[in-house]
PDB file of C-alpha atoms in Angstrom:
ATOM      1  CA  MET A   6      -3.312 -16.423 -13.839  1.00 78.00           C
ATOM      2  CA  ASN A   7      -0.108 -18.438 -14.101  1.00 87.00           C
ATOM      3  CA  VAL A   8       2.999 -16.477 -13.064  1.00 87.00           C
ATOM      4  CA  LYS A   9       6.540 -17.869 -12.907  1.00 88.00           C
ATOM      5  CA  ILE A  10       9.643 -15.953 -11.928  1.00 89.00           C
ATOM      6  CA  TYR A  11      12.759 -17.949 -12.718  1.00 89.00           C
ATOM      7  CA  THR A  12      15.723 -17.386 -10.435  1.00 89.00           C
ATOM      8  CA  ALA A  13      19.022 -17.959 -12.230  1.00 87.00           C
ATOM      9  CA  THR A  14      21.751 -19.639 -10.213  1.00 84.00           C
ATOM     10  CA  HIS A  15      24.921 -21.555 -10.973  1.00 81.00           C
ATOM     11  CA  LEU A  16      24.867 -23.119  -7.492  1.00 79.00           C
ATOM     12  CA  GLU A  17      22.834 -26.080  -6.317  1.00 78.00           C
ATOM     13  CA  PRO A  18      19.923 -24.578  -4.345  1.00 79.00           C
ATOM     14  CA  VAL A  19      20.007 -25.164  -0.601  1.00 78.00           C
ATOM     15  CA  PHE A  20      16.569 -23.679   0.150  1.00 79.00           C
ATOM     16  CA  ASP A  21      13.119 -23.600  -1.406  1.00 81.00           C
ATOM     17  CA  LEU A  22      11.627 -20.515  -2.974  1.00 83.00           C
ATOM     18  CA  PRO A  23       8.079 -19.258  -2.407  1.00 82.00           C
ATOM     19  CA  VAL A  24       5.563 -19.357  -5.245  1.00 83.00           C
ATOM     20  CA  PRO A  25       5.877 -17.967  -7.977  1.00 85.00           C
ATOM     21  CA  TYR A  26       9.698 -18.216  -7.865  1.00 87.00           C
ATOM     22  CA  GLN A  27      11.494 -21.238  -9.310  1.00 87.00           C
ATOM     23  CA  PHE A  28      15.209 -21.922  -9.686  1.00 87.00           C
ATOM     24  CA  ILE A  29      16.807 -22.353 -13.103  1.00 85.00           C
ATOM     25  CA  LEU A  30      20.348 -23.706 -13.047  1.00 83.00           C
ATOM     26  CA  THR A  31      22.786 -22.067 -15.426  1.00 81.00           C
ATOM     27  CA  GLY A  32      26.183 -23.112 -16.660  1.00 76.00           C
ATOM     28  CA  ASP A  33      27.800 -25.946 -18.554  1.00 66.00           C
ATOM     29  CA  PHE A  34      26.677 -29.088 -16.699  1.00 61.00           C
ATOM     30  CA  LYS A  35      27.927 -32.615 -17.119  1.00 58.00           C
ATOM     31  CA  LYS A  36      25.507 -35.477 -17.784  1.00 55.00           C
ATOM     32  CA  GLU A  37      25.785 -36.736 -14.197  1.00 59.00           C
ATOM     33  CA  ASP A  38      24.863 -33.266 -12.918  1.00 60.00           C
ATOM     34  CA  GLY A  39      21.695 -33.367 -14.995  1.00 58.00           C
ATOM     35  CA  GLU A  40      20.779 -36.767 -13.597  1.00 60.00           C
ATOM     36  CA  ARG A  41      21.442 -35.655 -10.016  1.00 57.00           C
ATOM     37  CA  LEU A  42      19.722 -32.281 -10.365  1.00 58.00           C
ATOM     38  CA  GLY A  43      17.005 -33.296 -12.814  1.00 53.00           C
ATOM     39  CA  TYR A  44      14.280 -32.018 -10.493  1.00 55.00           C
ATOM     40  CA  ILE A  45      15.401 -28.427 -11.120  1.00 64.00           C
ATOM     41  CA  THR A  46      14.833 -26.506 -14.354  1.00 71.00           C
ATOM     42  CA  HIS A  47      18.163 -25.942 -16.082  1.00 64.00           C
ATOM     43  CA  ASP A  48      19.509 -24.192 -19.156  1.00 63.00           C
ATOM     44  CA  SER A  49      20.780 -27.371 -20.835  1.00 65.00           C
ATOM     45  CA  VAL A  50      17.949 -27.488 -23.366  1.00 66.00           C
ATOM     46  CA  GLU A  51      18.299 -28.511 -27.004  1.00 70.00           C
ATOM     47  CA  ASN A  52      20.504 -26.053 -28.947  1.00 72.00           C
ATOM     48  CA  ASN A  53      21.498 -24.463 -25.649  1.00 73.00           C
ATOM     49  CA  ILE A  54      24.131 -21.831 -24.974  1.00 76.00           C
ATOM     50  CA  SER A  55      24.803 -22.928 -21.399  1.00 74.00           C
ATOM     51  CA  TYR A  56      28.529 -23.277 -22.124  1.00 74.00           C
ATOM     52  CA  LYS A  57      28.562 -19.508 -22.766  1.00 75.00           C
ATOM     53  CA  ASN A  58      27.124 -18.741 -19.322  1.00 74.00           C
ATOM     54  CA  LYS A  59      30.498 -17.552 -18.030  1.00 77.00           C
ATOM     55  CA  TYR A  60      30.365 -14.779 -20.659  1.00 82.00           C
ATOM     56  CA  TYR A  61      26.638 -14.007 -20.754  1.00 78.00           C
ATOM     57  CA  SER A  62      25.448 -14.791 -17.204  1.00 79.00           C
ATOM     58  CA  GLU A  63      21.631 -14.831 -16.899  1.00 82.00           C
ATOM     59  CA  ILE A  64      21.166 -14.447 -20.657  1.00 82.00           C
ATOM     60  CA  SER A  65      21.807 -18.183 -21.079  1.00 83.00           C
ATOM     61  CA  ALA A  66      18.863 -18.820 -18.733  1.00 84.00           C
ATOM     62  CA  LEU A  67      16.690 -16.311 -20.598  1.00 86.00           C
ATOM     63  CA  TYR A  68      17.519 -18.014 -23.917  1.00 85.00           C
ATOM     64  CA  SER A  69      16.656 -21.424 -22.453  1.00 85.00           C
ATOM     65  CA  ILE A  70      13.354 -20.123 -21.090  1.00 87.00           C
ATOM     66  CA  LYS A  71      12.506 -18.811 -24.569  1.00 88.00           C
ATOM     67  CA  VAL A  72      13.333 -22.201 -26.127  1.00 86.00           C
ATOM     68  CA  MET A  73      11.166 -23.994 -23.542  1.00 85.00           C
ATOM     69  CA  VAL A  74       8.278 -21.580 -24.199  1.00 89.00           C
ATOM     70  CA  ASP A  75       8.623 -22.087 -27.965  1.00 88.00           C
ATOM     71  CA  ASN A  76       8.613 -25.881 -27.470  1.00 85.00           C
ATOM     72  CA  GLY A  77       5.590 -25.790 -25.152  1.00 87.00           C
ATOM     73  CA  VAL A  78       7.565 -27.027 -22.129  1.00 84.00           C
ATOM     74  CA  ILE A  79       6.747 -23.831 -20.230  1.00 85.00           C
ATOM     75  CA  THR A  80       3.270 -22.342 -20.396  1.00 88.00           C
ATOM     76  CA  SER A  81       2.589 -19.255 -18.355  1.00 88.00           C
ATOM     77  CA  ASP A  82       0.712 -15.970 -18.615  1.00 89.00           C
ATOM     78  CA  PHE A  83       3.678 -14.023 -17.252  1.00 89.00           C
ATOM     79  CA  LEU A  84       7.339 -14.995 -17.003  1.00 90.00           C
ATOM     80  CA  GLY A  85      10.072 -13.243 -15.098  1.00 88.00           C
ATOM     81  CA  LEU A  86      13.776 -13.700 -14.546  1.00 90.00           C
ATOM     82  CA  THR A  87      15.859 -12.634 -11.595  1.00 87.00           C
ATOM     83  CA  HIS A  88      19.281 -13.478 -10.199  1.00 83.00           C
ATOM     84  CA  TYR A  89      19.655 -15.548  -7.046  1.00 80.00           C
ATOM     85  CA  ARG A  90      21.125 -12.531  -5.241  1.00 76.00           C
ATOM     86  CA  ARG A  91      18.723  -9.970  -6.725  1.00 73.00           C
ATOM     87  CA  PHE A  92      15.175 -10.986  -5.850  1.00 67.00           C
ATOM     88  CA  PHE A  93      12.134  -8.781  -6.337  1.00 63.00           C
ATOM     89  CA  VAL A  94      11.392  -8.008  -2.713  1.00 62.00           C
ATOM     90  CA  LYS A  95       8.865  -5.999  -0.784  1.00 61.00           C
ATOM     91  CA  ASP A  96      11.398  -5.089   1.870  1.00 60.00           C
ATOM     92  CA  LYS A  97      14.665  -6.602   3.050  1.00 55.00           C
ATOM     93  CA  VAL A  98      12.975  -9.693   4.459  1.00 53.00           C
ATOM     94  CA  PHE A  99      10.002 -10.780   2.351  1.00 57.00           C
ATOM     95  CA  PHE A 100       9.586 -11.890  -1.253  1.00 61.00           C
ATOM     96  CA  LYS A 101       6.701 -10.424  -3.179  1.00 64.00           C
ATOM     97  CA  ARG A 102       3.992 -13.064  -2.961  1.00 70.00           C
ATOM     98  CA  LYS A 103       2.107 -14.441  -5.933  1.00 74.00           C
ATOM     99  CA  LYS A 104      -1.050 -12.447  -5.128  1.00 78.00           C
ATOM    100  CA  GLU A 105       0.843  -9.153  -4.992  1.00 77.00           C
ATOM    101  CA  THR A 106       2.895  -9.978  -8.096  1.00 75.00           C
ATOM    102  CA  THR A 107      -0.275 -10.827 -10.020  1.00 78.00           C
ATOM    103  CA  ARG A 108      -1.947  -7.583  -8.905  1.00 80.00           C
ATOM    104  CA  LEU A 109       1.043  -5.538 -10.091  1.00 76.00           C
ATOM    105  CA  LEU A 110       1.181  -7.372 -13.425  1.00 77.00           C
ATOM    106  CA  MET A 111      -2.538  -6.861 -14.025  1.00 79.00           C
ATOM    107  CA  ARG A 112      -2.171  -3.147 -13.296  1.00 79.00           C
ATOM    108  CA  TYR A 113       0.713  -2.982 -15.787  1.00 71.00           C
ATOM    109  CA  ARG A 114      -1.267  -4.945 -18.386  1.00 71.00           C
ATOM    110  CA  GLN A 115      -4.162  -2.473 -18.132  1.00 66.00           C
ATOM    111  CA  THR A 116      -1.920   0.570 -18.644  1.00 63.00           C
ATOM    112  CA  SER A 117       0.114  -0.747 -21.580  1.00 55.00           C
TER     113      SER A 117
END
């Protein structure tokens, strides 16, 4: 099962995230930013609304994720979105790991 939880941030990441988390940069970036930070998923996709990020916050990332799914850039069984200061955590120290996240999603899938 392929699970990705995108973590929206307007700041350049200074640490790595555990699987299944992945940063998505939000905001109106200049071309040189895209070249420098090209290794990170960002919301500057075709027909993007990244310039509206200051009004909509994480919604610009959610829109970009939808566009990338529609264009086949992102393929995943489950997608999630969280804010860089609001992670899904097990307690105050640890992220939920992929195995635990998958177990919870499968339980939800069976009840819905």
